[in-house]
Each structure stands twice: as C-alpha cells, then as structure tokens.
PDB file of C-alpha atoms in Angstrom:
ATOM      1  CA  MET A 683     -32.122  61.521 -66.522  1.00 59.00           C
ATOM      2  CA  SER A 684     -30.931  62.007 -70.110  1.00 65.00           C
ATOM      3  CA  CYS A 685     -31.091  59.864 -73.235  1.00 69.00           C
ATOM      4  CA  ARG A 686     -27.725  58.487 -72.210  1.00 58.00           C
ATOM      5  CA  ASP A 687     -29.610  56.667 -69.488  1.00 56.00           C
ATOM      6  CA  GLU A 688     -32.965  54.943 -69.471  1.00 44.00           C
ATOM      7  CA  ALA A 689     -35.703  57.579 -69.296  1.00 39.00           C
ATOM      8  CA  THR A 690     -38.263  56.837 -66.612  1.00 38.00           C
ATOM      9  CA  GLU A 691     -40.442  59.928 -66.612  1.00 41.00           C
ATOM     10  CA  SER A 692     -43.733  59.596 -68.475  1.00 37.00           C
ATOM     11  CA  ASP A 693     -44.478  63.312 -68.616  1.00 39.00           C
ATOM     12  CA  HIS A 694     -41.923  66.099 -68.776  1.00 38.00           C
ATOM     13  CA  HIS A 695     -42.852  69.746 -69.139  1.00 40.00           C
ATOM     14  CA  HIS A 696     -40.581  72.740 -69.384  1.00 42.00           C
ATOM     15  CA  SER A 697     -40.770  76.404 -70.292  1.00 43.00           C
ATOM     16  CA  HIS A 698     -38.168  79.053 -71.079  1.00 43.00           C
ATOM     17  CA  ASP A 699     -38.531  82.466 -69.471  1.00 44.00           C
ATOM     18  CA  GLY A 700     -42.005  81.637 -68.225  1.00 41.00           C
ATOM     19  CA  HIS A 701     -43.445  80.856 -71.665  1.00 38.00           C
ATOM     20  CA  ASP A 702     -45.345  77.573 -71.594  1.00 40.00           C
ATOM     21  CA  HIS A 703     -45.620  75.319 -74.594  1.00 40.00           C
ATOM     22  CA  HIS A 704     -48.833  75.531 -76.553  1.00 40.00           C
ATOM     23  CA  HIS A 705     -50.133  73.857 -79.683  1.00 41.00           C
ATOM     24  CA  ASP A 706     -51.763  75.499 -82.649  1.00 42.00           C
ATOM     25  CA  HIS A 707     -51.469  73.114 -85.557  1.00 41.00           C
ATOM     26  CA  ASP A 708     -52.576  73.544 -89.131  1.00 43.00           C
ATOM     27  CA  HIS A 709     -52.200  70.415 -91.205  1.00 42.00           C
ATOM     28  CA  ASP A 710     -53.231  71.690 -94.640  1.00 44.00           C
ATOM     29  CA  HIS A 711     -51.171  70.304 -97.509  1.00 45.00           C
ATOM     30  CA  ASP A 712     -50.384  71.531-100.971  1.00 47.00           C
ATOM     31  CA  ASP A 713     -51.606  69.776-104.102  1.00 53.00           C
ATOM     32  CA  PRO A 714     -50.297  66.222-104.614  1.00 54.00           C
ATOM     33  CA  GLU A 715     -48.218  67.448-107.534  1.00 56.00           C
ATOM     34  CA  ARG A 716     -45.212  68.824-105.668  1.00 75.00           C
ATOM     35  CA  GLY A 717     -42.682  68.760-108.484  1.00 81.00           C
ATOM     36  CA  VAL A 718     -39.038  67.781-108.186  1.00 81.00           C
ATOM     37  CA  GLU A 719     -37.767  66.982-104.702  1.00 90.00           C
ATOM     38  CA  GLU A 720     -34.028  66.494-104.407  1.00 95.00           C
ATOM     39  CA  SER A 721     -31.791  66.326-101.386  1.00 97.00           C
ATOM     40  CA  LEU A 722     -30.666  69.777-100.267  1.00 98.00           C
ATOM     41  CA  PHE A 723     -27.655  68.460 -98.365  1.00 97.00           C
ATOM     42  CA  GLU A 724     -25.089  69.825-100.821  1.00 97.00           C
ATOM     43  CA  TYR A 725     -26.646  73.282-100.547  1.00 97.00           C
ATOM     44  CA  ILE A 726     -26.320  73.517 -96.753  1.00 98.00           C
ATOM     45  CA  ASP A 727     -23.586  75.882 -95.615  1.00 97.00           C
ATOM     46  CA  THR A 728     -22.216  73.668 -92.838  1.00 95.00           C
ATOM     47  CA  THR A 729     -19.574  76.237 -91.907  1.00 96.00           C
ATOM     48  CA  LYS A 730     -22.329  78.514 -90.591  1.00 97.00           C
ATOM     49  CA  LEU A 731     -24.655  75.826 -89.221  1.00 98.00           C
ATOM     50  CA  PHE A 732     -25.154  75.927 -85.436  1.00 98.00           C
ATOM     51  CA  ALA A 733     -27.455  74.866 -82.616  1.00 98.00           C
ATOM     52  CA  TYR A 734     -28.529  76.136 -79.222  1.00 98.00           C
ATOM     53  CA  ASN A 735     -28.584  73.786 -76.221  1.00 98.00           C
ATOM     54  CA  GLU A 736     -26.560  71.020 -77.829  1.00 98.00           C
ATOM     55  CA  ALA A 737     -24.572  68.912 -75.364  1.00 98.00           C
ATOM     56  CA  VAL A 738     -21.497  68.763 -77.634  1.00 98.00           C
ATOM     57  CA  THR A 739     -20.547  71.892 -79.554  1.00 97.00           C
ATOM     58  CA  GLU A 740     -21.048  71.592 -83.328  1.00 97.00           C
ATOM     59  CA  SER A 741     -22.413  68.056 -83.029  1.00 98.00           C
ATOM     60  CA  CYS A 742     -25.479  69.287 -84.953  1.00 98.00           C
ATOM     61  CA  LYS A 743     -23.360  69.405 -88.114  1.00 98.00           C
ATOM     62  CA  GLY A 744     -23.069  65.614 -88.091  1.00 97.00           C
ATOM     63  CA  VAL A 745     -26.803  64.972 -88.464  1.00 98.00           C
ATOM     64  CA  PHE A 746     -26.838  66.615 -91.893  1.00 98.00           C
ATOM     65  CA  ARG A 747     -25.394  64.145 -94.389  1.00 96.00           C
ATOM     66  CA  PRO A 748     -26.297  62.364 -97.634  1.00 95.00           C
ATOM     67  CA  GLY A 749     -29.379  60.180 -97.466  1.00 93.00           C
ATOM     68  CA  ALA A 750     -27.293  57.092 -98.181  1.00 94.00           C
ATOM     69  CA  GLU A 751     -25.515  57.657 -94.851  1.00 95.00           C
ATOM     70  CA  LYS A 752     -28.556  58.345 -92.691  1.00 93.00           C
ATOM     71  CA  ALA A 753     -28.380  54.915 -91.023  1.00 94.00           C
ATOM     72  CA  ASN A 754     -25.046  55.874 -89.442  1.00 93.00           C
ATOM     73  CA  ARG A 755     -25.815  56.263 -85.737  1.00 95.00           C
ATOM     74  CA  ASP A 756     -22.299  57.290 -84.753  1.00 96.00           C
ATOM     75  CA  LYS A 757     -23.166  60.927 -85.401  1.00 97.00           C
ATOM     76  CA  PHE A 758     -25.964  62.633 -83.498  1.00 98.00           C
ATOM     77  CA  VAL A 759     -26.947  65.774 -81.664  1.00 98.00           C
ATOM     78  CA  GLU A 760     -28.333  65.616 -78.147  1.00 98.00           C
ATOM     79  CA  SER A 761     -29.801  68.454 -76.133  1.00 98.00           C
ATOM     80  CA  ASP A 762     -28.072  69.524 -72.959  1.00 98.00           C
ATOM     81  CA  ALA A 763     -29.939  71.365 -70.191  1.00 96.00           C
ATOM     82  CA  ASP A 764     -33.405  70.104 -71.146  1.00 97.00           C
ATOM     83  CA  GLU A 765     -35.297  68.541 -74.058  1.00 98.00           C
ATOM     84  CA  GLN A 766     -35.310  71.570 -76.328  1.00 98.00           C
ATOM     85  CA  LEU A 767     -33.114  72.208 -79.357  1.00 98.00           C
ATOM     86  CA  ILE A 768     -32.821  75.072 -81.828  1.00 98.00           C
ATOM     87  CA  ILE A 769     -30.921  74.336 -85.045  1.00 98.00           C
ATOM     88  CA  HIS A 770     -30.092  77.079 -87.564  1.00 98.00           C
ATOM     89  CA  ILE A 771     -29.450  75.874 -91.133  1.00 98.00           C
ATOM     90  CA  PRO A 772     -28.105  78.358 -93.727  1.00 98.00           C
ATOM     91  CA  PHE A 773     -28.094  77.553 -97.443  1.00 98.00           C
ATOM     92  CA  THR A 774     -25.689  78.517-100.188  1.00 96.00           C
ATOM     93  CA  GLY A 775     -28.485  79.467-102.565  1.00 96.00           C
ATOM     94  CA  ASN A 776     -32.171  80.183-102.936  1.00 96.00           C
ATOM     95  CA  VAL A 777     -34.140  77.165-101.680  1.00 97.00           C
ATOM     96  CA  LYS A 778     -37.679  75.955-102.161  1.00 97.00           C
ATOM     97  CA  LEU A 779     -38.142  73.623 -99.181  1.00 98.00           C
ATOM     98  CA  LYS A 780     -40.628  70.801 -99.689  1.00 97.00           C
ATOM     99  CA  SER A 781     -40.090  68.273 -96.905  1.00 98.00           C
ATOM    100  CA  ILE A 782     -38.177  67.575 -93.690  1.00 98.00           C
ATOM    101  CA  CYS A 783     -37.108  64.174 -92.359  1.00 98.00           C
ATOM    102  CA  VAL A 784     -36.019  63.660 -88.749  1.00 98.00           C
ATOM    103  CA  MET A 785     -34.594  60.392 -87.421  1.00 98.00           C
ATOM    104  CA  GLY A 786     -34.396  60.344 -83.648  1.00 98.00           C
ATOM    105  CA  GLU A 787     -33.646  58.131 -80.677  1.00 97.00           C
ATOM    106  CA  GLY A 788     -36.315  55.561 -79.890  1.00 95.00           C
ATOM    107  CA  GLY A 789     -38.581  56.092 -76.905  1.00 96.00           C
ATOM    108  CA  GLN A 790     -38.929  59.196 -74.811  1.00 98.00           C
ATOM    109  CA  CYS A 791     -35.920  61.017 -76.269  1.00 98.00           C
ATOM    110  CA  HIS A 792     -37.342  61.252 -79.781  1.00 98.00           C
ATOM    111  CA  PRO A 793     -38.575  64.759 -80.676  1.00 98.00           C
ATOM    112  CA  ALA A 794     -42.354  65.040 -80.542  1.00 98.00           C
ATOM    113  CA  HIS A 795     -42.919  68.506 -81.975  1.00 98.00           C
ATOM    114  CA  MET A 796     -41.129  70.669 -84.531  1.00 98.00           C
ATOM    115  CA  LYS A 797     -41.514  74.315 -85.533  1.00 98.00           C
ATOM    116  CA  ALA A 798     -39.967  75.911 -88.612  1.00 98.00           C
ATOM    117  CA  PHE A 799     -38.921  79.509 -89.271  1.00 98.00           C
ATOM    118  CA  ILE A 800     -37.225  80.896 -92.366  1.00 98.00           C
ATOM    119  CA  ASN A 801     -34.783  83.715 -93.110  1.00 98.00           C
ATOM    120  CA  ARG A 802     -34.256  84.665 -89.467  1.00 96.00           C
ATOM    121  CA  GLU A 803     -30.809  84.722 -87.876  1.00 93.00           C
ATOM    122  CA  ASP A 804     -31.865  86.178 -84.540  1.00 96.00           C
ATOM    123  CA  ILE A 805     -33.868  83.271 -83.118  1.00 98.00           C
ATOM    124  CA  ASP A 806     -32.781  81.931 -79.740  1.00 98.00           C
ATOM    125  CA  PHE A 807     -34.381  80.849 -76.488  1.00 98.00           C
ATOM    126  CA  ASP A 808     -35.019  84.452 -75.505  1.00 97.00           C
ATOM    127  CA  ASN A 809     -37.564  84.980 -78.268  1.00 98.00           C
ATOM    128  CA  VAL A 810     -38.509  81.683 -79.931  1.00 98.00           C
ATOM    129  CA  GLU A 811     -41.534  81.040 -77.686  1.00 96.00           C
ATOM    130  CA  ASP A 812     -42.973  84.437 -78.599  1.00 96.00           C
ATOM    131  CA  MET A 813     -42.572  83.980 -82.345  1.00 97.00           C
ATOM    132  CA  GLU A 814     -45.157  82.460 -84.647  1.00 97.00           C
ATOM    133  CA  ALA A 815     -43.755  79.555 -86.623  1.00 98.00           C
ATOM    134  CA  LEU A 816     -44.270  79.461 -90.366  1.00 98.00           C
ATOM    135  CA  GLN A 817     -45.351  75.838 -89.930  1.00 98.00           C
ATOM    136  CA  GLU A 818     -45.256  73.232 -87.190  1.00 98.00           C
ATOM    137  CA  TRP A 819     -45.752  69.502 -86.956  1.00 98.00           C
ATOM    138  CA  ASP A 820     -46.669  66.867 -84.410  1.00 98.00           C
ATOM    139  CA  MET A 821     -44.041  64.183 -84.913  1.00 98.00           C
ATOM    140  CA  VAL A 822     -44.045  60.405 -84.793  1.00 97.00           C
ATOM    141  CA  GLU A 823     -41.222  58.142 -83.683  1.00 97.00           C
ATOM    142  CA  ASP A 824     -39.024  57.514 -86.717  1.00 97.00           C
ATOM    143  CA  LEU A 825     -35.975  55.308 -86.177  1.00 96.00           C
ATOM    144  CA  SER A 826     -35.126  54.744 -89.839  1.00 95.00           C
ATOM    145  CA  GLY A 827     -35.659  58.164 -91.439  1.00 95.00           C
ATOM    146  CA  GLU A 828     -38.625  57.129 -93.566  1.00 94.00           C
ATOM    147  CA  MET A 829     -41.116  59.776 -92.420  1.00 96.00           C
ATOM    148  CA  GLU A 830     -41.192  63.061 -94.338  1.00 97.00           C
ATOM    149  CA  TYR A 831     -42.981  66.127 -92.995  1.00 98.00           C
ATOM    150  CA  GLU A 832     -44.270  68.067 -95.973  1.00 97.00           C
ATOM    151  CA  THR A 833     -44.148  71.842 -96.015  1.00 98.00           C
ATOM    152  CA  ARG A 834     -46.634  74.252 -97.511  1.00 97.00           C
ATOM    153  CA  ILE A 835     -44.425  74.957-100.489  1.00 95.00           C
ATOM    154  CA  THR A 836     -45.943  78.351-101.201  1.00 95.00           C
ATOM    155  CA  LYS A 837     -44.636  79.535 -97.810  1.00 97.00           C
ATOM    156  CA  PHE A 838     -41.199  77.955 -98.124  1.00 98.00           C
ATOM    157  CA  GLN A 839     -39.900  79.639-101.275  1.00 96.00           C
ATOM    158  CA  GLY A 840     -36.981  82.030-101.388  1.00 97.00           C
ATOM    159  CA  VAL A 841     -35.440  80.369 -98.331  1.00 98.00           C
ATOM    160  CA  TYR A 842     -31.823  81.209 -97.575  1.00 97.00           C
ATOM    161  CA  SER A 843     -31.913  79.931 -93.986  1.00 98.00           C
ATOM    162  CA  LEU A 844     -34.094  77.551 -91.992  1.00 98.00           C
ATOM    163  CA  THR A 845     -34.413  77.414 -88.211  1.00 98.00           C
ATOM    164  CA  LEU A 846     -35.919  74.314 -86.592  1.00 98.00           C
ATOM    165  CA  PHE A 847     -37.167  74.407 -83.013  1.00 98.00           C
ATOM    166  CA  PHE A 848     -37.726  71.057 -81.305  1.00 98.00           C
ATOM    167  CA  ASN A 849     -39.631  72.172 -78.250  1.00 98.00           C
ATOM    168  CA  GLU A 850     -40.897  68.828 -76.952  1.00 98.00           C
ATOM    169  CA  ASN A 851     -40.060  65.154 -76.938  1.00 98.00           C
ATOM    170  CA  PHE A 852     -41.953  62.114 -75.672  1.00 98.00           C
ATOM    171  CA  GLY A 853     -41.030  62.566 -72.025  1.00 97.00           C
ATOM    172  CA  GLY A 854     -37.237  62.308 -71.822  1.00 98.00           C
ATOM    173  CA  GLU A 855     -35.067  64.917 -70.178  1.00 97.00           C
ATOM    174  CA  THR A 856     -33.003  65.307 -73.343  1.00 98.00           C
ATOM    175  CA  THR A 857     -33.715  64.989 -77.065  1.00 98.00           C
ATOM    176  CA  LYS A 858     -31.505  62.955 -79.379  1.00 98.00           C
ATOM    177  CA  ILE A 859     -31.469  63.248 -83.193  1.00 98.00           C
ATOM    178  CA  PHE A 860     -29.367  61.130 -85.557  1.00 98.00           C
ATOM    179  CA  TYR A 861     -30.322  62.542 -88.925  1.00 98.00           C
ATOM    180  CA  ILE A 862     -32.134  65.493 -90.520  1.00 98.00           C
ATOM    181  CA  GLY A 863     -32.840  65.382 -94.235  1.00 98.00           C
ATOM    182  CA  LEU A 864     -34.185  68.276 -96.282  1.00 98.00           C
ATOM    183  CA  LYS A 865     -35.691  67.985 -99.754  1.00 97.00           C
ATOM    184  CA  GLY A 866     -36.749  70.532-102.336  1.00 97.00           C
ATOM    185  CA  GLU A 867     -35.113  72.624-105.030  1.00 96.00           C
ATOM    186  CA  CYS A 868     -32.234  75.057-104.940  1.00 93.00           C
ATOM    187  CA  LYS A 869     -31.107  77.783-107.312  1.00 85.00           C
ATOM    188  CA  GLU A 870     -27.595  78.928-106.543  1.00 71.00           C
ATOM    189  CA  VAL A 871     -28.242  82.338-108.047  1.00 60.00           C
ATOM    190  CA  THR A 872     -26.557  84.547-105.491  1.00 47.00           C
ATOM    191  CA  ARG A 873     -22.923  83.583-105.833  1.00 48.00           C
ATOM    192  CA  ARG A 874     -23.106  82.930-109.553  1.00 47.00           C
ATOM    193  CA  MET A 875     -24.805  86.250-110.125  1.00 51.00           C
ATOM    194  CA  TYR A 876     -22.038  88.063-108.289  1.00 46.00           C
ATOM    195  CA  ILE A 877     -19.407  86.197-110.304  1.00 50.00           C
ATOM    196  CA  THR A 878     -21.170  87.018-113.561  1.00 49.00           C
ATOM    197  CA  ILE A 879     -21.447  90.685-112.648  1.00 47.00           C
ATOM    198  CA  ALA A 880     -17.795  90.775-111.644  1.00 49.00           C
ATOM    199  CA  GLU A 881     -16.695  89.135-114.878  1.00 55.00           C
ATOM    200  CA  THR A 882     -18.838  91.209-117.208  1.00 48.00           C
ATOM    201  CA  ALA A 883     -18.598  94.595-115.525  1.00 50.00           C
ATOM    202  CA  ALA A 884     -16.216  96.939-117.294  1.00 49.00           C
ATOM    203  CA  ARG A 885     -13.112  97.920-115.357  1.00 53.00           C
ATOM    204  CA  PRO A 886     -12.314 101.609-114.725  1.00 49.00           C
ATOM    205  CA  GLU A 887      -9.194 101.174-116.869  1.00 53.00           C
ATOM    206  CA  ASP A 888     -11.390 100.080-119.772  1.00 50.00           C
ATOM    207  CA  HIS A 889     -13.450 103.245-119.467  1.00 46.00           C
ATOM    208  CA  LYS A 890     -10.324 105.368-119.504  1.00 47.00           C
ATOM    209  CA  THR A 891      -9.012 103.556-122.583  1.00 45.00           C
ATOM    210  CA  LYS A 892     -12.308 104.030-124.405  1.00 44.00           C
ATOM    211  CA  ILE A 893     -12.355 107.734-123.542  1.00 40.00           C
ATOM    212  CA  LYS A 894      -8.814 108.159-124.852  1.00 46.00           C
ATOM    213  CA  ASP A 895      -9.685 106.301-128.046  1.00 49.00           C
ATOM    214  CA  MET A 896     -12.747 108.438-128.544  1.00 43.00           C
ATOM    215  CA  THR A 897     -10.681 111.565-128.000  1.00 42.00           C
ATOM    216  CA  LYS A 898      -8.115 110.449-130.563  1.00 46.00           C
ATOM    217  CA  ASN A 899     -10.802 109.574-133.073  1.00 47.00           C
ATOM    218  CA  SER A 900     -12.460 112.968-132.569  1.00 42.00           C
ATOM    219  CA  ALA A 901      -9.134 114.698-133.109  1.00 42.00           C
ATOM    220  CA  ARG A 902      -8.558 112.778-136.304  1.00 45.00           C
ATOM    221  CA  ASN A 903     -12.041 113.664-137.573  1.00 44.00           C
ATOM    222  CA  ILE A 904     -11.493 117.367-136.874  1.00 40.00           C
ATOM    223  CA  GLN A 905      -8.224 117.309-138.782  1.00 43.00           C
TER     224      GLN A 905
END
C-alpha cells in the first residue's frame, strides 16, 4: 500500500541485492560559526537532475524550488517499487554545502533516514548499499520544511554534485517528498573561468600577425 493510500504497516523492511540496511551514525557538528548560508536553488543544474525509483519520471525536479514556494504541495516526488529513492543533484558551480532541508508526507511515508554522497555520478541501486556515505542523518517528520540537517562543512567543500539516498521511511511502502532545500555558498568559477580564458587567449591569427610585424621590423632595422 503506497502513500496514495492509507499506510497500515507499522514496520517495513527492504533490501536491494541482498544488502540489508544498517545504521552507523556520527552526529558531530562544526563550530556554531558557519558563515553565510544562502539558498543554492539557482545553482542547481535542473536539466541534469534525476532520480532512481521515482513513480513519475522527472518528478524529482519539482521538489527543488525557491524557499518561498516550499509550501506548494502540488509538486512532489514519490518512490515507485518500494520506499527507497536516490536523487542526483548537479550544480553549475563549486558549492560549499552547509545544510539540507527535506519536507515530506506526514506519517509513514515521510523519509526516516538520509545518506549523502558528493561528486559521484555512478551511484545507483547496484552499488549504493556498499558505499560509505560522506554523512548520514536520522530524520524527523517535517511537514513545513523548518528542519535543517547540518553538514560537516569541511567535508562538503568543492561539491559539483550531490547524491541523496533515502533508504528508509517510517513504515510506508513508498516515500513521498514535497520539497528539498539546500543552503551554503557557491562560486561559479568553472564556466566563468572558461569564458575568461576564451576571451583573453590570443588567436592563432594574432600570433601570425605579430610574427609578420616582427619580421618587417627586423627587415627595417637591418636596412
């Protein structure tokens, strides 16, 4: 029974490829002074954003939106075959990720556990259970998007892609998420650097012109 119906199971357990869920949590936090934290929504490359095990293709793109629109419950992503979801989030620049907010469906369909990986584009259900997450969190039911899960900032620098694995919920057969908000800092150095290099690099024609000029000048000096 999915989140589209009333969930009645009180305990639901599942494993992919024989790998059972296990918990190994480390809840250390960075210093209280975490610096500037701005929404990273505008730095998400939504054209390359995707999810595994979503019931509706590309529905995951709708849960990433400005914070002012997070209360909109018309857009959501729901898992399909079971309660697990993998969401891959690429950025347009170099990100320092500081916190993650997840607003889910109330009750058993709200995600209960989240794992984060960075700068990996090969994560899927064939290998995710065997990989060690950079950080993971036990989650609480959040229906209004007020809870923020802080990252260990020192480990989440130089991030150009983030993969979130929701491996458990609170007992429902499917998981339903309405909003995911990311905060931190972003330096769009990559594209701008390429543009700068392209604009400032001398063209081959320029080199030829300079060589000709130098040749002419040398000829004049000899004469």
